[in-house]
mmCIF file of C-alpha atoms in Angstrom:
data_model
loop_
_atom_site.group_PDB
_atom_site.id
_atom_site.type_symbol
_atom_site.label_atom_id
_atom_site.label_comp_id
_atom_site.label_asym_id
_atom_site.label_seq_id
_atom_site.Cartn_x
_atom_site.Cartn_y
_atom_site.Cartn_z
ATOM 1 C CA MET A 1 45.032 71.333 76.319
ATOM 2 C CA LYS A 2 48.733 71.480 76.126
ATOM 3 C CA ARG A 3 50.226 70.819 72.718
ATOM 4 C CA PRO A 4 53.624 68.981 72.804
ATOM 5 C CA GLN A 5 56.466 70.971 72.322
ATOM 6 C CA GLY A 6 57.805 71.131 68.625
ATOM 7 C CA PHE A 7 53.997 70.234 67.118
ATOM 8 C CA ASP A 8 53.637 72.633 64.201
ATOM 9 C CA PRO A 9 49.858 72.855 63.182
ATOM 10 C CA SER A 10 50.525 74.535 59.648
ATOM 11 C CA ALA A 11 52.709 71.601 58.720
ATOM 12 C CA VAL A 12 50.307 68.948 59.364
ATOM 13 C CA SER A 13 47.764 70.718 57.584
ATOM 14 C CA ALA A 14 50.112 71.114 54.430
ATOM 15 C CA GLN A 15 51.156 67.694 54.161
ATOM 16 C CA PRO A 16 49.011 65.727 51.655
ATOM 17 C CA PRO A 17 46.495 62.934 53.404
ATOM 18 C CA VAL A 18 48.380 59.516 53.132
ATOM 19 C CA ALA A 19 46.671 56.590 51.275
ATOM 20 C CA PRO A 20 46.273 53.489 52.907
ATOM 21 C CA PRO A 21 48.631 50.882 51.913
ATOM 22 C CA THR A 22 47.482 48.573 49.019
ATOM 23 C CA GLN A 23 48.463 44.958 48.301
ATOM 24 C CA GLN A 24 49.448 46.124 44.813
ATOM 25 C CA ALA A 25 53.130 45.757 43.615
ATOM 26 C CA PRO A 26 55.166 48.826 43.594
ATOM 27 C CA GLU A 27 55.260 50.351 40.144
ATOM 28 C CA ARG A 28 58.777 50.919 38.686
ATOM 29 C CA ARG A 29 59.243 54.138 37.571
ATOM 30 C CA ALA A 30 61.333 54.604 34.316
ATOM 31 C CA PRO A 31 64.636 56.662 35.017
ATOM 32 C CA ARG A 32 64.038 60.183 34.168
ATOM 33 C CA SER A 33 65.998 60.991 30.927
ATOM 34 C CA THR A 34 67.101 64.520 30.103
ATOM 35 C CA ALA A 35 66.092 64.022 26.399
ATOM 36 C CA THR A 36 63.519 66.308 24.625
ATOM 37 C CA ILE A 37 60.489 64.314 23.773
ATOM 38 C CA GLU A 38 58.677 65.681 20.764
ATOM 39 C CA PRO A 39 54.909 65.877 20.903
ATOM 40 C CA ILE A 40 53.331 63.246 18.614
ATOM 41 C CA PRO A 41 50.742 64.291 16.379
ATOM 42 C CA ILE A 42 47.062 63.465 17.560
ATOM 43 C CA ILE A 43 44.628 61.657 14.391
ATOM 44 C CA PRO A 44 41.213 61.991 15.155
ATOM 45 C CA GLN A 45 39.446 58.506 14.902
ATOM 46 C CA ARG A 46 35.821 57.992 14.341
ATOM 47 C CA VAL A 47 33.987 56.303 17.227
ATOM 48 C CA ASP A 48 32.860 53.364 14.801
ATOM 49 C CA GLU A 49 36.575 53.001 13.054
ATOM 50 C CA GLN A 50 38.142 51.808 16.402
ATOM 51 C CA PRO A 51 40.717 49.028 16.379
ATOM 52 C CA ALA A 52 39.612 45.318 16.490
ATOM 53 C CA ALA A 53 41.481 44.773 19.586
ATOM 54 C CA GLN A 54 40.052 47.432 21.246
ATOM 55 C CA LYS A 55 36.412 46.436 20.227
ATOM 56 C CA LYS A 56 37.366 42.775 21.422
ATOM 57 C CA THR A 57 38.527 44.039 24.605
ATOM 58 C CA GLN A 58 35.112 46.152 25.118
ATOM 59 C CA GLN A 59 32.824 43.410 24.278
ATOM 60 C CA THR A 60 35.122 41.557 26.786
ATOM 61 C CA ALA A 61 34.692 43.902 29.166
ATOM 62 C CA GLN A 62 30.889 43.916 28.640
ATOM 63 C CA GLN A 63 30.451 40.240 29.549
ATOM 64 C CA PRO A 64 29.159 39.401 32.714
ATOM 65 C CA THR A 65 31.679 37.532 34.851
ATOM 66 C CA GLN A 66 30.449 33.884 35.059
ATOM 67 C CA GLN A 67 30.397 32.714 38.568
ATOM 68 C CA PRO A 68 32.204 29.406 39.161
ATOM 69 C CA SER A 69 29.817 26.279 39.205
ATOM 70 C CA ASN A 70 29.780 23.397 41.619
ATOM 71 C CA SER A 71 31.019 19.973 39.963
ATOM 72 C CA HIS A 72 28.296 17.889 41.764
ATOM 73 C CA ALA A 73 25.398 20.154 40.344
ATOM 74 C CA ASP A 74 26.648 20.293 37.024
ATOM 75 C CA ALA A 75 26.846 16.355 36.971
ATOM 76 C CA TYR A 76 23.722 16.008 38.388
ATOM 77 C CA ASP A 77 21.902 18.145 35.861
ATOM 78 C CA ARG A 78 23.565 16.240 33.103
ATOM 79 C CA LEU A 79 21.785 13.095 34.261
ATOM 80 C CA PRO A 80 18.899 11.982 31.668
ATOM 81 C CA SER A 81 15.358 12.262 32.791
ATOM 82 C CA ASN A 82 12.952 9.493 33.118
ATOM 83 C CA ARG A 83 11.134 10.513 30.396
ATOM 84 C CA GLU A 84 14.535 10.279 28.225
ATOM 85 C CA ILE A 85 15.049 7.075 29.557
ATOM 86 C CA SER A 86 11.784 5.579 28.641
ATOM 87 C CA ARG A 87 12.047 6.947 24.881
ATOM 88 C CA GLU A 88 15.378 5.224 24.631
ATOM 89 C CA LEU A 89 14.024 2.111 26.055
ATOM 90 C CA ARG A 90 11.200 2.244 23.798
ATOM 91 C CA ARG A 91 13.529 2.882 20.948
ATOM 92 C CA ALA A 92 15.749 -0.242 21.828
ATOM 93 C CA ARG A 93 12.642 -2.277 22.009
ATOM 94 C CA LYS A 94 11.709 -1.154 18.465
ATOM 95 C CA GLU A 95 15.037 -1.693 17.241
ATOM 96 C CA ARG A 96 15.263 -5.369 18.568
ATOM 97 C CA ALA A 97 11.985 -6.465 17.089
ATOM 98 C CA LYS A 98 12.928 -5.014 14.101
ATOM 99 C CA VAL A 99 16.160 -7.290 14.096
ATOM 100 C CA GLU A 100 14.022 -10.073 15.358
ATOM 101 C CA ARG A 101 11.764 -9.866 12.645
ATOM 102 C CA GLY A 102 14.261 -9.743 9.950
ATOM 103 C CA GLU A 103 15.728 -12.776 11.426
ATOM 104 C CA VAL A 104 12.627 -14.779 11.209
ATOM 105 C CA ARG A 105 11.803 -13.761 7.730
ATOM 106 C CA ARG A 106 15.372 -14.774 6.655
ATOM 107 C CA PHE A 107 14.549 -18.411 8.096
ATOM 108 C CA THR A 108 11.275 -18.772 6.980
ATOM 109 C CA LYS A 109 11.539 -17.285 3.472
ATOM 110 C CA ARG A 110 11.356 -20.526 1.960
ATOM 111 C CA SER A 111 8.400 -21.567 3.777
ATOM 112 C CA ARG A 112 6.520 -18.873 2.879
ATOM 113 C CA ARG A 113 7.307 -19.088 -0.759
ATOM 114 C CA ARG A 114 5.423 -22.677 -0.517
ATOM 115 C CA LYS A 115 2.688 -20.896 1.298
ATOM 116 C CA ILE A 116 2.498 -18.361 -1.336
ATOM 117 C CA ALA A 117 2.435 -20.853 -4.178
ATOM 118 C CA TRP A 118 -0.159 -23.046 -2.520
ATOM 119 C CA PHE A 119 -2.414 -19.700 -1.804
ATOM 120 C CA SER A 120 -1.890 -18.583 -5.484
ATOM 121 C CA ALA A 121 -2.887 -22.165 -6.685
ATOM 122 C CA ALA A 122 -5.457 -22.387 -4.534
ATOM 123 C CA GLY A 123 -6.977 -18.845 -5.497
ATOM 124 C CA VAL A 124 -6.797 -19.681 -9.262
ATOM 125 C CA VAL A 125 -8.611 -23.060 -8.563
ATOM 126 C CA VAL A 126 -11.268 -21.412 -6.739
ATOM 127 C CA ALA A 127 -11.599 -18.105 -9.343
ATOM 128 C CA LEU A 128 -11.972 -20.943 -12.077
ATOM 129 C CA VAL A 129 -14.758 -22.740 -9.936
ATOM 130 C CA LEU A 130 -16.650 -19.342 -9.444
ATOM 131 C CA GLY A 131 -16.255 -18.737 -12.859
ATOM 132 C CA VAL A 132 -17.250 -21.727 -14.297
ATOM 133 C CA ALA A 133 -20.642 -22.388 -11.767
ATOM 134 C CA LEU A 134 -21.489 -18.624 -12.416
ATOM 135 C CA THR A 135 -21.234 -19.081 -16.220
ATOM 136 C CA ALA A 136 -22.931 -22.537 -16.372
ATOM 137 C CA PHE A 137 -25.818 -21.527 -14.179
ATOM 138 C CA SER A 138 -26.763 -18.275 -15.781
ATOM 139 C CA PRO A 139 -29.284 -17.967 -18.109
ATOM 140 C CA LEU A 140 -27.014 -17.674 -21.180
ATOM 141 C CA MET A 141 -26.545 -21.309 -20.605
ATOM 142 C CA ALA A 142 -30.271 -22.004 -20.715
ATOM 143 C CA LEU A 143 -31.465 -24.894 -22.809
ATOM 144 C CA ARG A 144 -33.131 -23.843 -26.006
ATOM 145 C CA THR A 145 -32.645 -26.538 -28.618
ATOM 146 C CA ILE A 146 -32.955 -30.225 -28.573
ATOM 147 C CA ASP A 147 -31.638 -32.515 -31.365
ATOM 148 C CA VAL A 148 -32.553 -35.896 -31.998
ATOM 149 C CA THR A 149 -30.516 -38.446 -33.729
ATOM 150 C CA GLY A 150 -30.472 -42.237 -34.725
ATOM 151 C CA THR A 151 -34.259 -42.755 -35.338
ATOM 152 C CA SER A 152 -35.957 -44.676 -38.400
ATOM 153 C CA ARG A 153 -39.094 -45.828 -36.991
ATOM 154 C CA LEU A 154 -39.581 -43.067 -34.312
ATOM 155 C CA ASP A 155 -41.299 -39.859 -34.885
ATOM 156 C CA VAL A 156 -38.482 -37.270 -34.058
ATOM 157 C CA SER A 157 -41.242 -34.641 -33.502
ATOM 158 C CA ALA A 158 -42.943 -36.658 -30.927
ATOM 159 C CA VAL A 159 -39.799 -37.201 -28.907
ATOM 160 C CA LYS A 160 -38.859 -33.396 -28.957
ATOM 161 C CA LYS A 161 -42.247 -33.093 -27.621
ATOM 162 C CA ALA A 162 -41.476 -35.263 -25.005
ATOM 163 C CA LEU A 163 -38.665 -33.472 -23.732
ATOM 164 C CA SER A 164 -39.973 -30.120 -24.096
ATOM 165 C CA ASP A 165 -40.173 -29.794 -20.349
ATOM 166 C CA GLN A 166 -36.332 -29.224 -20.031
ATOM 167 C CA LEU A 167 -36.565 -26.453 -22.309
ATOM 168 C CA GLY A 168 -35.404 -23.196 -20.526
ATOM 169 C CA LYS A 169 -33.246 -25.130 -17.673
ATOM 170 C CA PRO A 170 -29.499 -24.232 -17.557
ATOM 171 C CA LEU A 171 -27.136 -27.178 -19.026
ATOM 172 C CA PRO A 172 -25.939 -28.441 -15.814
ATOM 173 C CA LEU A 173 -29.536 -28.382 -14.234
ATOM 174 C CA VAL A 174 -31.025 -30.512 -16.809
ATOM 175 C CA ASP A 175 -32.851 -33.398 -15.223
ATOM 176 C CA GLN A 176 -31.511 -36.802 -16.705
ATOM 177 C CA GLY A 177 -34.116 -38.920 -14.441
ATOM 178 C CA ALA A 178 -36.958 -37.191 -16.089
ATOM 179 C CA ILE A 179 -35.525 -37.770 -19.672
ATOM 180 C CA ARG A 180 -35.172 -41.149 -18.562
ATOM 181 C CA GLY A 181 -38.813 -41.296 -17.731
ATOM 182 C CA ASP A 182 -40.072 -39.320 -21.164
ATOM 183 C CA LEU A 183 -38.086 -41.691 -23.234
ATOM 184 C CA ALA A 184 -39.718 -44.964 -21.452
ATOM 185 C CA ALA A 185 -42.927 -44.330 -23.449
ATOM 186 C CA PHE A 186 -41.073 -45.253 -26.366
ATOM 187 C CA PRO A 187 -41.018 -48.964 -26.509
ATOM 188 C CA LEU A 188 -38.557 -48.696 -30.002
ATOM 189 C CA ILE A 189 -35.872 -46.795 -27.942
ATOM 190 C CA ARG A 190 -33.369 -49.421 -26.953
ATOM 191 C CA SER A 191 -30.427 -47.119 -25.512
ATOM 192 C CA TYR A 192 -29.615 -43.489 -25.740
ATOM 193 C CA SER A 193 -27.334 -40.879 -24.723
ATOM 194 C CA VAL A 194 -27.305 -37.231 -24.005
ATOM 195 C CA GLU A 195 -24.727 -34.869 -24.935
ATOM 196 C CA SER A 196 -24.547 -31.213 -23.829
ATOM 197 C CA HIS A 197 -23.152 -28.987 -26.579
ATOM 198 C CA PRO A 198 -22.867 -25.305 -24.739
ATOM 199 C CA PRO A 199 -24.422 -22.822 -24.643
ATOM 200 C CA ASN A 200 -27.970 -24.130 -25.148
ATOM 201 C CA THR A 201 -28.344 -27.557 -27.203
ATOM 202 C CA ILE A 202 -28.581 -31.132 -26.128
ATOM 203 C CA VAL A 203 -28.055 -33.807 -28.563
ATOM 204 C CA VAL A 204 -30.202 -37.500 -27.621
ATOM 205 C CA ARG A 205 -28.628 -40.035 -29.754
ATOM 206 C CA ILE A 206 -31.025 -42.584 -30.033
ATOM 207 C CA VAL A 207 -30.412 -46.485 -30.838
ATOM 208 C CA GLU A 208 -33.631 -48.044 -31.834
ATOM 209 C CA ARG A 209 -34.665 -51.752 -31.302
ATOM 210 C CA GLN A 210 -34.160 -53.838 -34.471
ATOM 211 C CA PRO A 211 -36.426 -56.442 -35.169
ATOM 212 C CA ILE A 212 -35.376 -59.904 -35.432
ATOM 213 C CA GLY A 213 -38.837 -62.079 -36.280
ATOM 214 C CA VAL A 214 -42.608 -62.147 -35.622
ATOM 215 C CA LEU A 215 -44.496 -63.850 -32.797
ATOM 216 C CA GLN A 216 -47.887 -65.091 -33.762
ATOM 217 C CA SER A 217 -50.876 -65.070 -31.041
ATOM 218 C CA GLY A 218 -54.072 -66.124 -32.673
ATOM 219 C CA ASN A 219 -54.682 -63.342 -35.501
ATOM 220 C CA THR A 220 -52.511 -61.067 -34.139
ATOM 221 C CA PHE A 221 -48.536 -60.791 -35.164
ATOM 222 C CA THR A 222 -45.993 -58.913 -33.127
ATOM 223 C CA LEU A 223 -42.921 -57.745 -34.537
ATOM 224 C CA VAL A 224 -40.100 -58.433 -31.762
ATOM 225 C CA ASP A 225 -36.400 -57.583 -31.298
ATOM 226 C CA ALA A 226 -33.921 -60.105 -29.455
ATOM 227 C CA ALA A 227 -35.156 -59.094 -26.151
ATOM 228 C CA LYS A 228 -38.697 -60.081 -27.024
ATOM 229 C CA VAL A 229 -39.734 -56.263 -26.543
ATOM 230 C CA SER A 230 -43.049 -55.494 -28.931
ATOM 231 C CA ILE A 231 -42.114 -53.065 -31.741
ATOM 232 C CA ALA A 232 -45.131 -52.993 -33.968
ATOM 233 C CA THR A 233 -48.509 -55.055 -33.874
ATOM 234 C CA ALA A 234 -50.626 -55.761 -36.753
ATOM 235 C CA GLN A 235 -53.164 -58.340 -37.814
ATOM 236 C CA ALA A 236 -51.115 -59.628 -40.947
ATOM 237 C CA ARG A 237 -47.451 -61.146 -40.738
ATOM 238 C CA GLN A 238 -44.971 -58.321 -41.223
ATOM 239 C CA ASP A 239 -43.222 -59.151 -44.508
ATOM 240 C CA GLY A 240 -39.303 -59.635 -44.366
ATOM 241 C CA TYR A 241 -39.118 -61.224 -40.798
ATOM 242 C CA PRO A 242 -39.055 -65.013 -39.994
ATOM 243 C CA LEU A 243 -42.138 -66.458 -38.096
ATOM 244 C CA ILE A 244 -40.395 -67.481 -34.818
ATOM 245 C CA THR A 245 -42.411 -70.585 -33.227
ATOM 246 C CA ALA A 246 -42.269 -73.187 -30.358
ATOM 247 C CA SER A 247 -44.186 -76.276 -29.645
ATOM 248 C CA GLY A 248 -44.793 -78.833 -26.953
ATOM 249 C CA ALA A 249 -44.488 -78.877 -23.325
ATOM 250 C CA ALA A 250 -40.787 -78.915 -23.406
ATOM 251 C CA ALA A 251 -41.138 -75.583 -25.442
ATOM 252 C CA GLU A 252 -43.293 -73.666 -23.262
ATOM 253 C CA ARG A 253 -40.876 -74.651 -20.159
ATOM 254 C CA ASP A 254 -38.023 -73.386 -22.147
ATOM 255 C CA ALA A 255 -39.512 -70.951 -23.970
ATOM 256 C CA LYS A 256 -37.180 -68.318 -22.823
ATOM 257 C CA SER A 257 -34.303 -70.216 -23.539
ATOM 258 C CA GLY A 258 -35.516 -71.536 -26.620
ATOM 259 C CA PHE A 259 -36.598 -67.581 -27.761
ATOM 260 C CA ALA A 260 -33.025 -66.577 -26.685
ATOM 261 C CA ALA A 261 -31.073 -69.107 -28.615
ATOM 262 C CA ALA A 262 -33.292 -68.477 -31.946
ATOM 263 C CA ALA A 263 -32.788 -65.068 -31.183
ATOM 264 C CA GLU A 264 -28.801 -65.395 -31.498
ATOM 265 C CA VAL A 265 -28.957 -68.052 -34.270
ATOM 266 C CA LEU A 266 -30.676 -65.107 -36.278
ATOM 267 C CA GLY A 267 -28.214 -62.557 -35.076
ATOM 268 C CA ALA A 268 -25.441 -64.598 -36.239
ATOM 269 C CA LEU A 269 -26.514 -65.045 -39.908
ATOM 270 C CA PRO A 270 -25.025 -63.316 -43.048
ATOM 271 C CA ALA A 271 -27.867 -61.022 -44.450
ATOM 272 C CA ASP A 272 -28.189 -63.265 -47.369
ATOM 273 C CA LEU A 273 -29.082 -66.176 -45.593
ATOM 274 C CA LEU A 274 -31.243 -64.145 -42.878
ATOM 275 C CA ALA A 275 -33.344 -63.182 -45.818
ATOM 276 C CA ARG A 276 -33.848 -66.645 -47.018
ATOM 277 C CA VAL A 277 -35.607 -67.681 -43.614
ATOM 278 C CA ASP A 278 -38.941 -68.471 -43.452
ATOM 279 C CA THR A 279 -39.694 -69.900 -40.029
ATOM 280 C CA ILE A 280 -37.599 -70.723 -37.051
ATOM 281 C CA SER A 281 -38.474 -72.942 -34.052
ATOM 282 C CA ALA A 282 -36.498 -73.498 -30.600
ATOM 283 C CA THR A 283 -37.796 -76.392 -28.876
ATOM 284 C CA THR A 284 -34.864 -76.113 -26.505
ATOM 285 C CA ALA A 285 -31.630 -73.958 -26.245
ATOM 286 C CA ASP A 286 -30.004 -76.662 -27.979
ATOM 287 C CA ASP A 287 -32.463 -77.667 -30.683
ATOM 288 C CA VAL A 288 -32.865 -74.550 -33.138
ATOM 289 C CA SER A 289 -33.900 -75.321 -36.940
ATOM 290 C CA PHE A 290 -35.262 -73.147 -39.288
ATOM 291 C CA THR A 291 -36.731 -73.666 -42.814
ATOM 292 C CA LEU A 292 -35.745 -71.490 -46.274
ATOM 293 C CA ARG A 293 -38.083 -69.202 -47.770
ATOM 294 C CA ASP A 294 -37.577 -70.009 -51.587
ATOM 295 C CA SER A 295 -36.845 -73.858 -51.365
ATOM 296 C CA GLY A 296 -38.700 -74.938 -48.082
ATOM 297 C CA ALA A 297 -35.505 -76.886 -47.157
ATOM 298 C CA LYS A 298 -35.168 -77.564 -43.557
ATOM 299 C CA VAL A 299 -31.779 -76.454 -41.410
ATOM 300 C CA VAL A 300 -31.110 -78.323 -38.613
ATOM 301 C CA TRP A 301 -28.863 -75.869 -36.391
ATOM 302 C CA GLY A 302 -28.483 -77.323 -32.780
ATOM 303 C CA SER A 303 -27.415 -74.705 -30.322
ATOM 304 C CA ALA A 304 -26.049 -71.280 -30.534
ATOM 305 C CA GLU A 305 -22.444 -72.160 -30.105
ATOM 306 C CA ASP A 306 -20.030 -72.084 -33.245
ATOM 307 C CA SER A 307 -22.563 -69.860 -35.149
ATOM 308 C CA ASP A 308 -20.276 -68.361 -37.501
ATOM 309 C CA LEU A 309 -18.536 -71.672 -38.250
ATOM 310 C CA LYS A 310 -22.212 -73.167 -38.768
ATOM 311 C CA ALA A 311 -22.947 -70.322 -41.281
ATOM 312 C CA ALA A 312 -19.960 -71.145 -43.268
ATOM 313 C CA ASP A 313 -20.596 -74.928 -43.983
ATOM 314 C CA LEU A 314 -24.657 -73.747 -44.630
ATOM 315 C CA SER A 315 -23.280 -71.228 -47.439
ATOM 316 C CA ALA A 316 -21.209 -73.975 -48.954
ATOM 317 C CA LEU A 317 -23.750 -76.700 -48.971
ATOM 318 C CA LEU A 318 -26.269 -74.351 -50.386
ATOM 319 C CA LYS A 319 -24.030 -73.822 -53.347
ATOM 320 C CA SER A 320 -22.837 -77.667 -53.770
ATOM 321 C CA ALA A 321 -25.860 -79.320 -52.790
ATOM 322 C CA SER A 322 -28.782 -76.676 -53.708
ATOM 323 C CA THR A 323 -31.341 -79.370 -54.397
ATOM 324 C CA ALA A 324 -31.215 -81.243 -51.166
ATOM 325 C CA SER A 325 -34.195 -80.655 -48.569
ATOM 326 C CA THR A 326 -32.103 -81.314 -45.358
ATOM 327 C CA PHE A 327 -29.248 -79.634 -44.219
ATOM 328 C CA ASP A 328 -27.630 -80.524 -40.721
ATOM 329 C CA VAL A 329 -24.986 -78.293 -39.154
ATOM 330 C CA SER A 330 -25.310 -79.103 -35.755
ATOM 331 C CA SER A 331 -21.839 -80.533 -35.952
ATOM 332 C CA PRO A 332 -19.875 -77.721 -37.804
ATOM 333 C CA HIS A 333 -16.905 -80.748 -38.413
ATOM 334 C CA SER A 334 -19.287 -83.236 -39.755
ATOM 335 C CA VAL A 335 -22.115 -81.714 -41.876
ATOM 336 C CA THR A 336 -24.888 -83.836 -43.520
ATOM 337 C CA THR A 337 -27.521 -83.328 -46.299
ATOM 338 C CA GLY A 338 -30.526 -85.024 -47.090
#
């Protein structure tokens, strides 16, 4: 191959290779100075004592370069998941329910107080009833003592024996009907009452029949009370009581009303006059008369009306005309003696 003229291969080889041009800005070189530069002494430094700026530069250099992120992808990643949405919904529901409960409690506060008061009162009543029931029907309240009062003719031991079938029963379970049946066997009892005295006693208060006179039937004399109930029977007339008699057909027909009138008159007489009555007869309800024991005088009483006024008139006549054989007080405003 023919070389061109003027081509010097040594010159080409002596030239340094030319670097390809770069896009960096050309370096500005400082102007040369003719002044003499003194050397700066170099102070050795430890590796671990590097300046803070140099350390920060190295740390920055060591961090990997972050790649720019796509804005749409970041926005999608920041969206909440379904689980987070459900959790927030549940929390919102709980908060709403809590607020609603608070409002309900605020508006129903007065009614709840009334209910609490009623329930408290009902609970106290139920507790009291249960306590009383358990106490009343427990063995601690069993009947152990029977006290009988108000008797003069009756035998107290006989009455207690008749009521002994009630012993051992709790006081609320004492059978009043059985007591009534047991006491019916005693004709002297006019009325009675039963009182419970916890824990284990009952008191039977008896009102005895009070005899007012004697009824004669043949050779038998029966002591009776105002209801014509037999109290005692004997073969001889009982002392201290008037003999009640009735005679004639009218007396037989009106025997009940005649006896009731005679009994009412005897009940109205003062004690001093009653003690002087020997016999009393009642042919009818309006024809009552009696005789006095000491003088044998007859007293015409009439009906049982105005008995108190008649008794006062008779007491006055017995003092003013003690020797009279007849005293008629059937008309209290016009009395006579004979």
